[in-house]
mmCIF file of C-alpha atoms in Angstrom:
data_model
loop_
_atom_site.group_PDB
_atom_site.id
_atom_site.type_symbol
_atom_site.label_atom_id
_atom_site.label_comp_id
_atom_site.label_asym_id
_atom_site.label_seq_id
_atom_site.Cartn_x
_atom_site.Cartn_y
_atom_site.Cartn_z
ATOM 1 C CA UNK A 1 78.652 28.942 152.761
ATOM 2 C CA UNK A 2 81.265 27.165 154.403
ATOM 3 C CA UNK A 3 80.861 29.079 157.679
ATOM 4 C CA UNK A 4 76.976 29.047 157.730
ATOM 5 C CA UNK A 5 77.128 25.361 157.475
ATOM 6 C CA UNK A 6 80.187 24.565 159.855
ATOM 7 C CA UNK A 7 79.538 26.870 162.727
ATOM 8 C CA UNK A 8 76.146 25.239 163.771
ATOM 9 C CA UNK A 9 77.768 22.082 163.394
ATOM 10 C CA UNK A 10 80.333 22.892 165.875
ATOM 11 C CA UNK A 11 78.030 24.236 168.053
ATOM 12 C CA UNK A 12 75.623 21.191 168.344
ATOM 13 C CA UNK A 13 78.775 19.132 168.826
ATOM 14 C CA UNK A 14 79.527 21.057 172.050
ATOM 15 C CA UNK A 15 82.462 23.071 170.601
ATOM 16 C CA UNK A 16 82.916 26.325 172.152
ATOM 17 C CA UNK A 17 81.560 25.460 175.644
ATOM 18 C CA UNK A 18 82.144 28.533 178.040
ATOM 19 C CA UNK A 19 84.689 27.730 180.667
ATOM 20 C CA UNK A 20 83.878 28.682 184.389
ATOM 21 C CA UNK A 21 86.056 31.410 186.213
ATOM 22 C CA UNK A 22 87.881 29.566 188.826
ATOM 23 C CA UNK A 23 87.069 30.888 192.296
ATOM 24 C CA UNK A 24 89.472 33.794 193.181
ATOM 25 C CA UNK A 25 90.339 34.482 189.484
ATOM 26 C CA UNK A 26 90.338 37.911 188.537
ATOM 27 C CA UNK A 27 87.250 38.477 186.247
ATOM 28 C CA UNK A 28 88.353 38.848 182.750
ATOM 29 C CA UNK A 29 87.816 41.990 180.857
ATOM 30 C CA UNK A 30 87.870 43.428 177.298
ATOM 31 C CA UNK A 31 91.296 44.807 177.908
ATOM 32 C CA UNK A 32 92.482 41.330 178.808
ATOM 33 C CA UNK A 33 91.207 40.012 175.380
ATOM 34 C CA UNK A 34 88.017 38.711 174.044
ATOM 35 C CA UNK A 35 89.295 35.122 174.328
ATOM 36 C CA UNK A 36 89.802 35.362 177.891
ATOM 37 C CA UNK A 37 86.838 37.577 178.669
ATOM 38 C CA UNK A 38 84.421 35.363 176.741
ATOM 39 C CA UNK A 39 85.339 31.813 178.021
ATOM 40 C CA UNK A 40 88.734 30.767 176.252
ATOM 41 C CA UNK A 41 89.955 29.971 172.660
ATOM 42 C CA UNK A 42 87.039 27.492 171.859
ATOM 43 C CA UNK A 43 84.315 29.825 172.371
ATOM 44 C CA UNK A 44 86.069 32.884 170.878
ATOM 45 C CA UNK A 45 86.991 30.721 167.866
ATOM 46 C CA UNK A 46 83.049 29.809 167.685
ATOM 47 C CA UNK A 47 81.922 33.297 167.683
ATOM 48 C CA UNK A 48 84.648 34.322 164.894
ATOM 49 C CA UNK A 49 83.335 31.431 162.593
ATOM 50 C CA UNK A 50 79.691 32.491 163.242
ATOM 51 C CA UNK A 51 80.611 36.070 162.518
ATOM 52 C CA UNK A 52 82.201 35.078 158.954
ATOM 53 C CA UNK A 53 78.998 33.573 158.047
ATOM 54 C CA UNK A 54 75.284 34.952 158.363
ATOM 55 C CA UNK A 55 74.473 33.497 161.737
ATOM 56 C CA UNK A 56 76.200 36.514 163.329
ATOM 57 C CA UNK A 57 73.749 36.742 166.238
ATOM 58 C CA UNK A 58 76.023 34.224 168.003
ATOM 59 C CA UNK A 59 78.984 36.409 167.749
ATOM 60 C CA UNK A 60 76.992 39.477 169.043
ATOM 61 C CA UNK A 61 75.817 37.114 172.141
ATOM 62 C CA UNK A 62 79.537 36.424 172.881
ATOM 63 C CA UNK A 63 80.849 39.811 172.870
ATOM 64 C CA UNK A 64 78.115 42.132 173.492
ATOM 65 C CA UNK A 65 78.149 41.082 177.375
ATOM 66 C CA UNK A 66 81.715 42.037 177.651
ATOM 67 C CA UNK A 67 81.218 45.478 176.363
ATOM 68 C CA UNK A 68 79.183 46.326 179.595
ATOM 69 C CA UNK A 69 82.282 47.453 181.128
ATOM 70 C CA UNK A 70 82.958 49.967 178.406
ATOM 71 C CA UNK A 71 82.314 53.454 179.474
ATOM 72 C CA UNK A 72 79.616 55.437 177.741
ATOM 73 C CA UNK A 73 81.901 57.962 176.428
ATOM 74 C CA UNK A 74 84.239 55.548 175.098
ATOM 75 C CA UNK A 75 85.298 55.621 171.235
ATOM 76 C CA UNK A 76 84.014 52.274 169.958
ATOM 77 C CA UNK A 77 86.473 52.762 166.996
ATOM 78 C CA UNK A 78 89.272 52.170 169.251
ATOM 79 C CA UNK A 79 88.168 48.711 169.979
ATOM 80 C CA UNK A 80 90.163 46.009 168.978
ATOM 81 C CA UNK A 81 88.974 45.285 165.309
ATOM 82 C CA UNK A 82 88.031 41.641 165.817
ATOM 83 C CA UNK A 83 86.249 42.681 168.893
ATOM 84 C CA UNK A 84 84.162 45.494 167.311
ATOM 85 C CA UNK A 85 83.151 43.485 164.254
ATOM 86 C CA UNK A 86 81.499 40.931 166.746
ATOM 87 C CA UNK A 87 79.504 43.765 168.538
ATOM 88 C CA UNK A 88 78.678 45.195 164.901
ATOM 89 C CA UNK A 89 78.966 42.529 162.244
ATOM 90 C CA UNK A 90 77.875 42.650 158.655
ATOM 91 C CA UNK A 91 75.869 39.491 157.667
ATOM 92 C CA UNK A 92 73.448 38.692 154.798
ATOM 93 C CA UNK A 93 75.494 40.929 152.651
ATOM 94 C CA UNK A 94 74.093 39.195 149.389
ATOM 95 C CA UNK A 95 70.597 39.597 150.051
ATOM 96 C CA UNK A 96 71.169 43.043 151.177
ATOM 97 C CA UNK A 97 72.935 44.114 148.116
ATOM 98 C CA UNK A 98 70.182 42.014 145.759
ATOM 99 C CA UNK A 99 67.242 43.628 147.421
ATOM 100 C CA UNK A 100 68.434 47.202 147.567
ATOM 101 C CA UNK A 101 69.738 47.505 144.007
ATOM 102 C CA UNK A 102 67.859 49.467 141.755
ATOM 103 C CA UNK A 103 66.151 51.397 144.790
ATOM 104 C CA UNK A 104 67.342 54.455 146.829
ATOM 105 C CA UNK A 105 67.845 52.468 149.518
ATOM 106 C CA UNK A 106 71.375 51.991 151.216
ATOM 107 C CA UNK A 107 71.873 48.157 152.245
ATOM 108 C CA UNK A 108 73.644 49.468 155.543
ATOM 109 C CA UNK A 109 70.404 51.372 156.565
ATOM 110 C CA UNK A 110 68.653 48.005 156.521
ATOM 111 C CA UNK A 111 71.630 46.100 158.139
ATOM 112 C CA UNK A 112 71.571 48.518 161.192
ATOM 113 C CA UNK A 113 67.815 48.280 161.439
ATOM 114 C CA UNK A 114 68.420 44.385 161.629
ATOM 115 C CA UNK A 115 70.937 44.680 164.099
ATOM 116 C CA UNK A 116 69.154 46.943 166.392
ATOM 117 C CA UNK A 117 65.671 45.135 166.096
ATOM 118 C CA UNK A 118 66.894 41.323 166.588
ATOM 119 C CA UNK A 119 70.586 41.282 166.936
ATOM 120 C CA UNK A 120 70.480 39.526 163.526
ATOM 121 C CA UNK A 121 68.724 36.722 165.186
ATOM 122 C CA UNK A 122 66.395 35.361 162.635
ATOM 123 C CA UNK A 123 64.217 33.309 164.952
ATOM 124 C CA UNK A 124 63.196 35.821 167.450
ATOM 125 C CA UNK A 125 59.661 36.690 168.496
ATOM 126 C CA UNK A 126 58.997 39.735 170.719
ATOM 127 C CA UNK A 127 56.456 39.776 173.274
ATOM 128 C CA UNK A 128 54.237 42.185 170.930
ATOM 129 C CA UNK A 129 54.371 39.188 168.515
ATOM 130 C CA UNK A 130 57.019 40.982 166.092
ATOM 131 C CA UNK A 131 58.809 38.203 163.965
ATOM 132 C CA UNK A 132 62.089 37.726 162.573
ATOM 133 C CA UNK A 133 65.205 39.550 161.643
ATOM 134 C CA UNK A 134 63.715 42.698 161.153
ATOM 135 C CA UNK A 135 60.832 42.437 163.553
ATOM 136 C CA UNK A 136 57.627 42.532 161.556
ATOM 137 C CA UNK A 137 53.927 42.461 162.992
ATOM 138 C CA UNK A 138 51.473 40.799 160.984
ATOM 139 C CA UNK A 139 49.785 43.839 159.736
ATOM 140 C CA UNK A 140 53.050 45.639 158.349
ATOM 141 C CA UNK A 141 54.191 42.218 156.891
ATOM 142 C CA UNK A 142 51.286 41.135 155.011
ATOM 143 C CA UNK A 143 50.781 44.750 153.631
ATOM 144 C CA UNK A 144 54.660 44.591 152.472
ATOM 145 C CA UNK A 145 53.981 41.226 151.098
ATOM 146 C CA UNK A 146 51.302 41.997 148.866
ATOM 147 C CA UNK A 147 53.441 45.204 147.662
ATOM 148 C CA UNK A 148 55.984 42.880 146.766
ATOM 149 C CA UNK A 149 53.824 40.189 145.134
ATOM 150 C CA UNK A 150 54.658 37.448 147.062
ATOM 151 C CA UNK A 151 52.330 34.574 146.267
ATOM 152 C CA UNK A 152 51.201 31.965 149.128
ATOM 153 C CA UNK A 153 52.930 34.052 151.713
ATOM 154 C CA UNK A 154 52.352 33.043 155.352
ATOM 155 C CA UNK A 155 53.281 35.139 158.563
ATOM 156 C CA UNK A 156 55.921 32.627 159.707
ATOM 157 C CA UNK A 157 57.730 33.408 156.278
ATOM 158 C CA UNK A 158 59.301 36.312 157.752
ATOM 159 C CA UNK A 159 61.677 34.252 159.929
ATOM 160 C CA UNK A 160 63.280 33.417 156.502
ATOM 161 C CA UNK A 161 66.241 36.195 156.260
ATOM 162 C CA UNK A 162 65.958 36.536 152.439
ATOM 163 C CA UNK A 163 62.030 37.427 152.721
ATOM 164 C CA UNK A 164 62.689 39.481 155.974
ATOM 165 C CA UNK A 165 65.201 41.586 154.102
ATOM 166 C CA UNK A 166 63.134 41.816 151.013
ATOM 167 C CA UNK A 167 60.206 43.139 153.079
ATOM 168 C CA UNK A 168 62.427 45.317 155.079
ATOM 169 C CA UNK A 169 63.974 47.203 151.921
ATOM 170 C CA UNK A 170 60.449 47.310 150.707
ATOM 171 C CA UNK A 171 59.449 49.240 153.956
ATOM 172 C CA UNK A 172 62.473 51.511 153.854
ATOM 173 C CA UNK A 173 61.656 52.460 150.217
ATOM 174 C CA UNK A 174 58.100 53.578 151.532
ATOM 175 C CA UNK A 175 59.295 55.330 154.478
ATOM 176 C CA UNK A 176 61.979 57.371 152.286
ATOM 177 C CA UNK A 177 59.053 58.359 150.218
ATOM 178 C CA UNK A 178 57.704 59.985 153.322
ATOM 179 C CA UNK A 179 60.959 61.134 154.791
ATOM 180 C CA UNK A 180 63.362 62.002 151.908
ATOM 181 C CA UNK A 181 66.868 62.123 152.629
ATOM 182 C CA UNK A 182 66.147 61.756 156.535
ATOM 183 C CA UNK A 183 67.651 58.626 157.839
ATOM 184 C CA UNK A 184 66.859 59.432 161.353
ATOM 185 C CA UNK A 185 63.269 59.812 160.674
ATOM 186 C CA UNK A 186 63.266 56.359 158.794
ATOM 187 C CA UNK A 187 64.976 54.702 161.581
ATOM 188 C CA UNK A 188 62.432 56.152 163.889
ATOM 189 C CA UNK A 189 59.393 55.229 161.953
ATOM 190 C CA UNK A 190 60.615 51.756 161.607
ATOM 191 C CA UNK A 191 60.300 50.908 165.296
ATOM 192 C CA UNK A 192 57.817 53.687 166.349
ATOM 193 C CA UNK A 193 55.416 54.369 163.516
ATOM 194 C CA UNK A 194 55.440 56.877 160.582
ATOM 195 C CA UNK A 195 52.437 58.910 162.291
ATOM 196 C CA UNK A 196 54.391 59.249 165.494
ATOM 197 C CA UNK A 197 57.446 60.304 163.860
ATOM 198 C CA UNK A 198 55.327 63.159 161.782
ATOM 199 C CA UNK A 199 53.953 64.343 164.846
ATOM 200 C CA UNK A 200 57.388 64.575 166.722
ATOM 201 C CA UNK A 201 59.088 66.317 164.068
ATOM 202 C CA UNK A 202 55.909 68.722 163.425
ATOM 203 C CA UNK A 203 56.309 69.349 167.409
ATOM 204 C CA UNK A 204 59.684 70.101 167.327
ATOM 205 C CA UNK A 205 59.062 72.445 163.900
ATOM 206 C CA UNK A 206 62.366 71.288 162.355
ATOM 207 C CA UNK A 207 63.554 68.697 159.732
ATOM 208 C CA UNK A 208 66.108 66.456 161.207
ATOM 209 C CA UNK A 209 68.974 65.626 158.587
ATOM 210 C CA UNK A 210 72.183 63.517 159.090
ATOM 211 C CA UNK A 211 74.198 66.865 159.425
ATOM 212 C CA UNK A 212 71.955 68.316 162.054
ATOM 213 C CA UNK A 213 73.314 68.421 165.722
ATOM 214 C CA UNK A 214 69.799 68.796 167.111
ATOM 215 C CA UNK A 215 68.019 65.566 167.039
ATOM 216 C CA UNK A 216 65.384 66.531 169.994
ATOM 217 C CA UNK A 217 62.446 65.704 167.433
ATOM 218 C CA UNK A 218 63.671 61.972 167.271
ATOM 219 C CA UNK A 219 63.209 59.899 170.393
ATOM 220 C CA UNK A 220 66.191 58.066 171.916
ATOM 221 C CA UNK A 221 65.354 54.664 170.188
ATOM 222 C CA UNK A 222 66.158 56.196 167.194
ATOM 223 C CA UNK A 223 69.453 57.429 168.283
ATOM 224 C CA UNK A 224 70.255 53.879 169.388
ATOM 225 C CA UNK A 225 69.670 52.605 165.649
ATOM 226 C CA UNK A 226 71.670 55.530 164.410
ATOM 227 C CA UNK A 227 74.443 54.456 166.553
ATOM 228 C CA UNK A 228 74.059 50.811 164.965
ATOM 229 C CA UNK A 229 73.896 52.567 161.395
ATOM 230 C CA UNK A 230 77.363 54.136 162.133
ATOM 231 C CA UNK A 231 79.205 50.905 163.319
ATOM 232 C CA UNK A 232 77.581 48.588 160.936
ATOM 233 C CA UNK A 233 78.118 50.891 157.979
ATOM 234 C CA UNK A 234 81.908 50.788 158.607
ATOM 235 C CA UNK A 235 81.734 47.192 159.039
ATOM 236 C CA UNK A 236 80.024 46.774 156.002
ATOM 237 C CA UNK A 237 82.132 48.886 154.027
ATOM 238 C CA UNK A 238 85.321 47.441 155.645
ATOM 239 C CA UNK A 239 84.313 43.879 154.348
ATOM 240 C CA UNK A 240 83.270 45.063 150.877
#
């Protein structure tokens, strides 16, 4: 779309460069507004344009550092809406809806996974060689591509958001078969592996559900994904 094409051109042209704080100036904060805190109107505008298209990782890169001053117990739903939407954007809506259609997968679940895994950066590669928007390792990517019947699939294809989302939906379909109606376990399995999650749940002798107040059988990394799930769901629904 327009923002997907226009925002990168503006960025390449140098629009939105951060402005240095003058010596002696008070350090800006979220309370003073994301424009002031993030380097001025130009940087803020570029983040907004990026957030209206699919390259929302630029918006997160702009806004997330500003959120470090927010107390842990602060209710994020009380943040200014434009700032909250930069931290928890909702890109790739068309692909998420298209590939989740006809499955039991809520597209907001895959959205939250992508946010947690890569901050929506489709070109990122981790130190563990996990690639792309949803951070697939080689073994998982090849297995899912075979399940999806993707011909001539190459590992670097996961850097393409459309393919990454398609494979991610397939992976969530498989995980939901192992952990029906249990998004906590699905989120933990995505990062930590199915066998590990089965072992954690078995040791806790409990089945975790969305309504459960005791999530001790799921490690903290899943709780971070669940945080993303809640706020990404809000953003996705608000822009429907």
